[in-house]
Coordinates of C-alpha atoms in Angstrom, one line a residue:
X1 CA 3.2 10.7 20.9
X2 CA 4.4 13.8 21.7
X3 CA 5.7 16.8 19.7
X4 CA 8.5 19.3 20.1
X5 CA 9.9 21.4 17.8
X6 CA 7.8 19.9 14.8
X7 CA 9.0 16.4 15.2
X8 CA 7.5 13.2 17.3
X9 CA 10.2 12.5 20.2
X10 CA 7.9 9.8 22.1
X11 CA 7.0 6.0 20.9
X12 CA 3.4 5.7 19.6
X13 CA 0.6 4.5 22.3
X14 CA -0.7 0.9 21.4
X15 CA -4.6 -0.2 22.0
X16 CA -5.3 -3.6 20.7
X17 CA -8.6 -4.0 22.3
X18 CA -10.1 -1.0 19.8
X19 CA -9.4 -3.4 16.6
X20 CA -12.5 -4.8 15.2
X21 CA -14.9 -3.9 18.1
X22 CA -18.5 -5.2 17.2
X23 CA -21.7 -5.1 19.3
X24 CA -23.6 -8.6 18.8
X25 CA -26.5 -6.9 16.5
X26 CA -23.7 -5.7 14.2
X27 CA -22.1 -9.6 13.9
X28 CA -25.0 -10.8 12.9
X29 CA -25.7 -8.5 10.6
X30 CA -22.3 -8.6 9.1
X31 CA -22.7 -12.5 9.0
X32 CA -25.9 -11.5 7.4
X33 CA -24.4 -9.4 4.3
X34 CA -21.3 -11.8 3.8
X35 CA -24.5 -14.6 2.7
X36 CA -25.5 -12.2 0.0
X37 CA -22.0 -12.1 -1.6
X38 CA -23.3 -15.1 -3.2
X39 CA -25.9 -13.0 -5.2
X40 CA -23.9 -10.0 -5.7
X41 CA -21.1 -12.4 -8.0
X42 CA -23.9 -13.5 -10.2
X43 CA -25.8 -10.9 -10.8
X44 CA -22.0 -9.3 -11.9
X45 CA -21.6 -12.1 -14.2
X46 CA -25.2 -11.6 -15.6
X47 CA -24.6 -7.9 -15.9
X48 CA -20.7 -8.4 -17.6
X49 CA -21.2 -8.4 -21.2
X50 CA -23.4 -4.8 -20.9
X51 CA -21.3 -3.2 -18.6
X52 CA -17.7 -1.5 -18.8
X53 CA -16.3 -2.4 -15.5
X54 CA -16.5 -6.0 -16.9
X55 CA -16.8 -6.7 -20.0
X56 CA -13.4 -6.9 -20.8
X57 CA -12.3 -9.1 -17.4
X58 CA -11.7 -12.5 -17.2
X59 CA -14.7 -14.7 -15.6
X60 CA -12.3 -15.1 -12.8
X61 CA -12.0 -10.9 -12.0
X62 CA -15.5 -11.1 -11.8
X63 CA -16.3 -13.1 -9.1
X64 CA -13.4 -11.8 -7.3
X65 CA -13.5 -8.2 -8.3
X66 CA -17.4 -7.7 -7.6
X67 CA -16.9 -9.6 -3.6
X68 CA -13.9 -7.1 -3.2
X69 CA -16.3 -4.1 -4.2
X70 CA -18.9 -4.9 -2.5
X71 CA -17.1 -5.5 0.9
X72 CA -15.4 -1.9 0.9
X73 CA -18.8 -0.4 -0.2
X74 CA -21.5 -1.9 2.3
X75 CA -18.8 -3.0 5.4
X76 CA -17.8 -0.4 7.9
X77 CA -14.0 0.0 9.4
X78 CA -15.1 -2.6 12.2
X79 CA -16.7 -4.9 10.4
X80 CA -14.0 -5.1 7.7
X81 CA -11.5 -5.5 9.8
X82 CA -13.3 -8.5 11.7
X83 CA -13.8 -10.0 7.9
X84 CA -9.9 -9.4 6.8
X85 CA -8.4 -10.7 10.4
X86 CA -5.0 -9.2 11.4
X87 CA -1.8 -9.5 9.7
X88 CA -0.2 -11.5 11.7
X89 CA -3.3 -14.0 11.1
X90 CA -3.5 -13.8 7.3
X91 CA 0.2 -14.2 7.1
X92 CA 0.6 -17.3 9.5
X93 CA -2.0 -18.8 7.1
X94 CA -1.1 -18.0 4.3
X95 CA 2.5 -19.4 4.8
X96 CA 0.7 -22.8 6.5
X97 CA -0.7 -23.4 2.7
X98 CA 2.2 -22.6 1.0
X99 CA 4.6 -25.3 3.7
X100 CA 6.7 -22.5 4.1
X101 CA 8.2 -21.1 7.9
X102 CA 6.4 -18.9 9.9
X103 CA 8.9 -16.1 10.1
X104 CA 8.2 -13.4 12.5
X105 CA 10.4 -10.7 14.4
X106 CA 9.4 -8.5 17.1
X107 CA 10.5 -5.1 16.2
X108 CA 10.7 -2.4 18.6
X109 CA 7.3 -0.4 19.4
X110 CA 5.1 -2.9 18.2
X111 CA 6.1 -3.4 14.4
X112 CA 6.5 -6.9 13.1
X113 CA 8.7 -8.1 10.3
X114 CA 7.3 -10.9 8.3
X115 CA 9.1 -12.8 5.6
X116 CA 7.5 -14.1 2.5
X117 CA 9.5 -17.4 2.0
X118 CA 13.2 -17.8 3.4
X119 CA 14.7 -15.1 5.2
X120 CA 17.3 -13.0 3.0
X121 CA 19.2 -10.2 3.6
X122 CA 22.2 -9.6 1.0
X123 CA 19.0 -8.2 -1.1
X124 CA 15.4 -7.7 0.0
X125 CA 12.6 -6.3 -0.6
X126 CA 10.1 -4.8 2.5
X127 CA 6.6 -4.3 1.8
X128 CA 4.9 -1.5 3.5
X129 CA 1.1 -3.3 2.6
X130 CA -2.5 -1.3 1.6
X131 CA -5.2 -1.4 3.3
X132 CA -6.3 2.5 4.2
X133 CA -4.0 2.2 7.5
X134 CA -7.5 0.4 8.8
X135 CA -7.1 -3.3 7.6
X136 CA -4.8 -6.0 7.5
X137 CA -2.2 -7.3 4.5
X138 CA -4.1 -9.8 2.9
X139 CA -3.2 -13.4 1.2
X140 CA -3.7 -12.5 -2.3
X141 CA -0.8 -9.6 -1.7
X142 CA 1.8 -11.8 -0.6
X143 CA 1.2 -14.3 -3.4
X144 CA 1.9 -11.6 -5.7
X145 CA 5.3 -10.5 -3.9
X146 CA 5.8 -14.8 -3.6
X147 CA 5.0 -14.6 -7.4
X148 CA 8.0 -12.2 -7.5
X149 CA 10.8 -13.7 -6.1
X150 CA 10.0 -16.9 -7.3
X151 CA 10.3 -15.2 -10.9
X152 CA 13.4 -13.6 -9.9
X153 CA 15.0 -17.0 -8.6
X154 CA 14.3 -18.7 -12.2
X155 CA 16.7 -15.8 -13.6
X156 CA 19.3 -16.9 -10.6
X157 CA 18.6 -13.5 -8.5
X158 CA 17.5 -14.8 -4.7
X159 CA 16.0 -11.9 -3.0
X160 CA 14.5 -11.9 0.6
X161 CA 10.8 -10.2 1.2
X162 CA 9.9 -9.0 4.4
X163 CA 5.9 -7.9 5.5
X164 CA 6.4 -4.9 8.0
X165 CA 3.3 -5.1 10.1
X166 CA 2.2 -2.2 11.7
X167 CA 0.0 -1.2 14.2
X168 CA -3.5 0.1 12.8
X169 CA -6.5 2.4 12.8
X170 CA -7.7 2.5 15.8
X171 CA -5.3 0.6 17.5
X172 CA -2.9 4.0 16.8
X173 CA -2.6 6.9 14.5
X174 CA -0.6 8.4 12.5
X175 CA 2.6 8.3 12.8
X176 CA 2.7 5.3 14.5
X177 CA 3.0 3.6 11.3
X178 CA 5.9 5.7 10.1
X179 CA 7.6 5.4 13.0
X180 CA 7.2 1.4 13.3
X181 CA 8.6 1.5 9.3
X182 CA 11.5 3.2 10.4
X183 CA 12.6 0.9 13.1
X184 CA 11.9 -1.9 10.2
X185 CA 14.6 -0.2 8.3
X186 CA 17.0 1.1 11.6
X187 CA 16.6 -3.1 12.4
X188 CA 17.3 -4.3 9.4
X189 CA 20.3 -1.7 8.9
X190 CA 21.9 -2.0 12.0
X191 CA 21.1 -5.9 12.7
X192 CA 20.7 -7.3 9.9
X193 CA 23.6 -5.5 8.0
X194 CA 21.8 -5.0 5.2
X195 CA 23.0 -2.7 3.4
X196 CA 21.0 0.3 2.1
X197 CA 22.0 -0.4 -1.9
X198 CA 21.1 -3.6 -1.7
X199 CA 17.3 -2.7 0.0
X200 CA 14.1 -1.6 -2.0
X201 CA 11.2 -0.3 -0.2
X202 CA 7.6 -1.4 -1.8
X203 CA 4.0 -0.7 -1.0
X204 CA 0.9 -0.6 -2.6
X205 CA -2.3 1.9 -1.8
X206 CA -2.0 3.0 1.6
X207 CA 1.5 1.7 1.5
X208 CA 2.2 3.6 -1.2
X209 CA 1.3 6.3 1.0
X210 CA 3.9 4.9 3.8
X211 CA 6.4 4.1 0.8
X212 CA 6.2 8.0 0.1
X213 CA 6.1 9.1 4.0
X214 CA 9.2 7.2 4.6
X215 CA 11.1 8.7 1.6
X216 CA 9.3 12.1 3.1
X217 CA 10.9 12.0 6.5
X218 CA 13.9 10.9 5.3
X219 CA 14.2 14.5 3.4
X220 CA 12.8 16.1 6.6
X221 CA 13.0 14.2 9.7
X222 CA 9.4 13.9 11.4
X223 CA 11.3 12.0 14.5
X224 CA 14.0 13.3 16.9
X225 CA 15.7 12.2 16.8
X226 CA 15.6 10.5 13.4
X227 CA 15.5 7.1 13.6
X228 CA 16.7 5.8 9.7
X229 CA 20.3 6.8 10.1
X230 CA 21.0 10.3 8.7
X231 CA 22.6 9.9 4.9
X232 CA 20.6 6.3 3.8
X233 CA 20.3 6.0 0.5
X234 CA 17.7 2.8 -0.2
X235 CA 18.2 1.3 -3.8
X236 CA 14.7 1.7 -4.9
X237 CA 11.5 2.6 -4.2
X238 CA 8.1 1.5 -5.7
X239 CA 4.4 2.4 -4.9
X240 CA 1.6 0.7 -7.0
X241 CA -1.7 3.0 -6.7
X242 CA -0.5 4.8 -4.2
X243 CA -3.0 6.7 -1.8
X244 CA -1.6 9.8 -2.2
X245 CA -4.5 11.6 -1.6
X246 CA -6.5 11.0 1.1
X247 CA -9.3 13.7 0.6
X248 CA -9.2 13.0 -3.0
X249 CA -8.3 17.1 -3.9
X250 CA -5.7 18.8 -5.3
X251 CA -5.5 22.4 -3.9
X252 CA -2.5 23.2 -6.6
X253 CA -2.0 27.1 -6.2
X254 CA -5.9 27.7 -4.9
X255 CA -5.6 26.4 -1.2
X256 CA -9.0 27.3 -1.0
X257 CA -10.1 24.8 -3.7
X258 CA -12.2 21.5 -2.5
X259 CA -13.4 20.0 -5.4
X260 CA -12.6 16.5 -6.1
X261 CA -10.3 14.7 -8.9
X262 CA -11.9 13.8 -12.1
X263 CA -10.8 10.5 -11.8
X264 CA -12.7 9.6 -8.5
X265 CA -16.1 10.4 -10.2
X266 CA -15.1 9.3 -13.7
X267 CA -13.5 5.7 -12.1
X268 CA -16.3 5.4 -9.4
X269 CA -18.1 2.6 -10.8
X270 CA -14.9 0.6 -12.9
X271 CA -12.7 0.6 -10.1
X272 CA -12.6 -2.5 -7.6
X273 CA -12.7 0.3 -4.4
X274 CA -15.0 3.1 -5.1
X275 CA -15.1 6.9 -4.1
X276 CA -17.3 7.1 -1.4
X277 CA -15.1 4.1 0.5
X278 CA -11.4 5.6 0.1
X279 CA -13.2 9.4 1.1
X280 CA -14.5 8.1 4.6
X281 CA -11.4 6.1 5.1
X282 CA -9.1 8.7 4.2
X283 CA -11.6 11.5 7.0
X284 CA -10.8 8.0 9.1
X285 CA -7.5 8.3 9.1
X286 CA -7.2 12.2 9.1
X287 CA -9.3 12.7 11.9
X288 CA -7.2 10.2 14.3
X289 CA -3.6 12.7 13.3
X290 CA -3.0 14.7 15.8
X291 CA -1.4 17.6 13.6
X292 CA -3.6 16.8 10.0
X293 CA -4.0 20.5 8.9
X294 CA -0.3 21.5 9.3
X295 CA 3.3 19.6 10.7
X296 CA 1.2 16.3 9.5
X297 CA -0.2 17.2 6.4
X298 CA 2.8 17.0 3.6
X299 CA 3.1 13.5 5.0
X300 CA 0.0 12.3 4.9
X301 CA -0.9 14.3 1.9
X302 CA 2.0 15.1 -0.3
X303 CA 0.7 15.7 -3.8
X304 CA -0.4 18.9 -1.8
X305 CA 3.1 19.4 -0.2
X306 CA 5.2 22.3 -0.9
X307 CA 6.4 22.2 -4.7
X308 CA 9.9 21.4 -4.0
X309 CA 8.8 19.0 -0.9
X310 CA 10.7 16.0 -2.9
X311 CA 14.2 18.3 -4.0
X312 CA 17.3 15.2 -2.8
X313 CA 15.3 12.6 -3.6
X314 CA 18.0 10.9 -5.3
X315 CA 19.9 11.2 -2.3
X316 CA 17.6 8.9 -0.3
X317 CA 16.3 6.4 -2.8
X318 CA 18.3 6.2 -6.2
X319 CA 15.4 4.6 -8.1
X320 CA 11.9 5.3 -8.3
X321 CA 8.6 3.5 -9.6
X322 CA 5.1 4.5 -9.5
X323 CA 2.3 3.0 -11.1
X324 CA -1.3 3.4 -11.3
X325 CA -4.4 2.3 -13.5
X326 CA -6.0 3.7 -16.4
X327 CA -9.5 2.7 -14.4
X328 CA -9.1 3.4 -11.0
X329 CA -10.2 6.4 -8.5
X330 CA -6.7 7.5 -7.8
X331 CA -5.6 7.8 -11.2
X332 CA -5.2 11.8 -11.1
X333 CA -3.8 11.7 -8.1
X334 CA -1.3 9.3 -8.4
X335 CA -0.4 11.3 -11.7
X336 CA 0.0 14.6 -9.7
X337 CA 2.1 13.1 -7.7
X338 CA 4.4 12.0 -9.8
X339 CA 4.7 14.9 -11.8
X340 CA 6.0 16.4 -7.9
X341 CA 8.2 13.6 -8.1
X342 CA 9.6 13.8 -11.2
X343 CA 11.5 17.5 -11.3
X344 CA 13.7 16.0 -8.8
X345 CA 15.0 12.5 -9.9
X346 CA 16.0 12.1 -12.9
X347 CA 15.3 7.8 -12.7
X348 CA 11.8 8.0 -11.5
X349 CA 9.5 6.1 -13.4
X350 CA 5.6 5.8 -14.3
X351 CA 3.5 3.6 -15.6
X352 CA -0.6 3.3 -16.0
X353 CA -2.0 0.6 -16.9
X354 CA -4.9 0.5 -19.7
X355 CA -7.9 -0.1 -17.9
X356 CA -6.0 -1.0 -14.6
X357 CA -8.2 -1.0 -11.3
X358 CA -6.7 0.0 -7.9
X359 CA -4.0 -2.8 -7.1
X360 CA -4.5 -4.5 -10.2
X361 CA -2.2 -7.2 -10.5
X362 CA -2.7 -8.1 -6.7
X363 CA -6.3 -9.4 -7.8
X364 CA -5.4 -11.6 -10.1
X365 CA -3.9 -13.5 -7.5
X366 CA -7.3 -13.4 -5.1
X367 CA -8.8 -15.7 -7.7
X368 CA -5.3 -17.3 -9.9
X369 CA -2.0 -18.7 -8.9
X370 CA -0.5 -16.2 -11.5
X371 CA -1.4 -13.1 -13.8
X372 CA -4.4 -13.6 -15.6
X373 CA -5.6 -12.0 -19.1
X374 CA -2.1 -12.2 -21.3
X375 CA -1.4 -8.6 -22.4
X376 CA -4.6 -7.5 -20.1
X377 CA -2.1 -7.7 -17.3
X378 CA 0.8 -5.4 -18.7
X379 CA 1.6 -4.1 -15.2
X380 CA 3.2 -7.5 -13.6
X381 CA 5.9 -7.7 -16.0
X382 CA 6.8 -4.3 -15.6
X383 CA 7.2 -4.7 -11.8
X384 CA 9.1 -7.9 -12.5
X385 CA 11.6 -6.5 -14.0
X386 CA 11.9 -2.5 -12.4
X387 CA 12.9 -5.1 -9.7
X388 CA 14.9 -7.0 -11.6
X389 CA 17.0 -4.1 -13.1
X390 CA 17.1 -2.2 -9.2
X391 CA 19.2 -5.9 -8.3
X392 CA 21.1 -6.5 -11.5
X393 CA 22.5 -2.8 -12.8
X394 CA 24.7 -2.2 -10.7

């Protein structure tokens, strides 16, 4: 993509064949480690009642919590991304086990929408999905959004959810992701007729991130020329444990400062993805921007944007959510940044969760048809109904 001026002018440059590129050795040997997951569940469940990052978690968060950790801490990018398939993949299953249509769009430059369910538009949700920009939106994420709507249709409120799929590490870079987003919402604007109040904008961990870039370029335009039509003003916006920091550091006033976030030592061994993972995904990720140290960098990197970077926000989305957990790595991060956020919009709102892990409520649903733990899991609810209110106060 080229850049003039400070902005991207040029669509992104797709390469499918770099996604999940393995030499033989390495399959086997990541067949190898996926036979010891086995091993690794049990001797968690041995370990629980001694040991804080359990303890307190249903039998089921165990076994599903301990596989999840110790896939992000001993597989690499490639390997990962082999494990987790593609989006397209996941979804297509996921919505062959459920008996519900395979809905898929071709968006311009690459992006894909995906709908969770029937397709909507007089309200919707999108979902901008985790996964470090690297890996793929998984099945236990779009139960949780099915989990959703199907809540909201017992109270008589039918809302559409569409998956945007984007292209990936290394597939592309940054902001290939932004810009494939963008034409999500241009489509779905201009085509669809949807209008803007009647859209909310969700993502979780690296979607978060996008969730934040998105609302980020549509304060100052990183395209040119812009592609969500100038004056949008979405009806919501939510980001659950949003990646906000990649390098895990807060410069604040010292921009020579490089030490990391209590949180990502304090949280390294409760939370579900650990330190040393999101820091070599975020230097991933980084590394493949082509501006990461300066027209880049608010974007990618906003709780260490310019104090006012988020002054308007209320003119682009007229609610805000963000939520984090008590437990997790990014707890101090996703704090700073919503203390950025807040000066600015008077409707934002925050929530931690008590003991919450990164994406918390998401992994109930990797084990569970539903929520799991009673007043454990105090963050569904509160999703539920932010949702609920974006739709109905009106």
């Amino acid at each position: 993509m080229s850049l003039n001026n400070n902005r991207y002018s040029t669509p992104p440059r797709l390469d499918e064949s770099k996604f999940g590129v393995l030499s033989l050795p390495r399959y086997v040997w990541m067949k190898v480690k996926l036979m010891v997951i086995p091993l690794v569940i049990a001797r968690e469940i041995l370990l629980s009642p001694f040991v804080a990052r359990s303890k307190n978690r249903p039998l089921k968060r165990i076994i599903g919590d301990s596989a999840f950790r110790f896939l992000a801490d001993h597989f690499p990018e490639p390997e990962l991304q082999q494990v987790l398939g593609t989006s397209v993949g996941v979804y297509s299953t996921w919505a062959r086990k459920e008996n519900l249509p395979i809905t898929i769009e071709e968006l311009e430059d690459g992006g894909r929408l995906m709908w969770i369910g029937p397709k909507r538009t007089e309200k919707m949700l999108l979902y901008c999905h985790g996964g470090a920009y690297i890996f793929a939106v998984q099945i236990f994420t779009i139960s949780f959004w099915r989990f959703i709507q199907l809540q909201l249709e017992k109270r008589g409120l039918k809302v559409g959810i569409a998956i945007i799929s984007y292209s990936l590490v290394p597939v592309s870079q940054f902001p290939t992701p932004l810009w494939q987003t963008s034409r999500a919402l241009q489509h779905l604007l201009s085509v669809e007729k949807v209008k803007p109040s009647n859209l909310v904008l969700v993502g979780d961990s690296a979607g978060g991130n996008l969730v934040s870039q998105v609302l980020s370029s549509m304060l100052h335009p990183l395209f040119d020329p812009p592609i969500i039509p100038n004056g949008t003003r979405l009806r919501g916006a939510y980001m659950m444990s949003p990646w906000i920091s990649l390098t895990g550091v807060y410069t604040g006033q010292d921009s020579t400062n490089n030490q990391l976030l209590p949180s990502f030592t304090e949280n390294n061994h409760c939370d579900v993805v650990g330190r040393d993972a999101l820091l070599s995904w975020g230097k991933t990720v980084l590394e493949g921007a082509p501006n990461p140290t300066t027209t880049d960098y608010p974007y990618l990197e906003p709780i260490n944007a310019p104090y006012d970077w988020f002054q308007g926000l209320p003119d682009v989305a007229e609610r805000v959510f963000v939520s984090t957990g008590g437990a997790e790595c990014l707890r101090d991060s996703d704090r700073l940044f919503f203390e950025k956020i807040k000066p600015f919009h008077g409707e934002a709102e925050f929530f931690e969760q008590e003991g919450g892990v990164h994406n918390d409520p998401f992994f109930d649903f990797q084990v569970a048809d539903g929520p799991l733990g009673g007043k454990r899991q105090s963050l569904t609810p509160k999703i539920l109904e932010w949702v609920w209110k974006c739709f109905e106060e009106k």
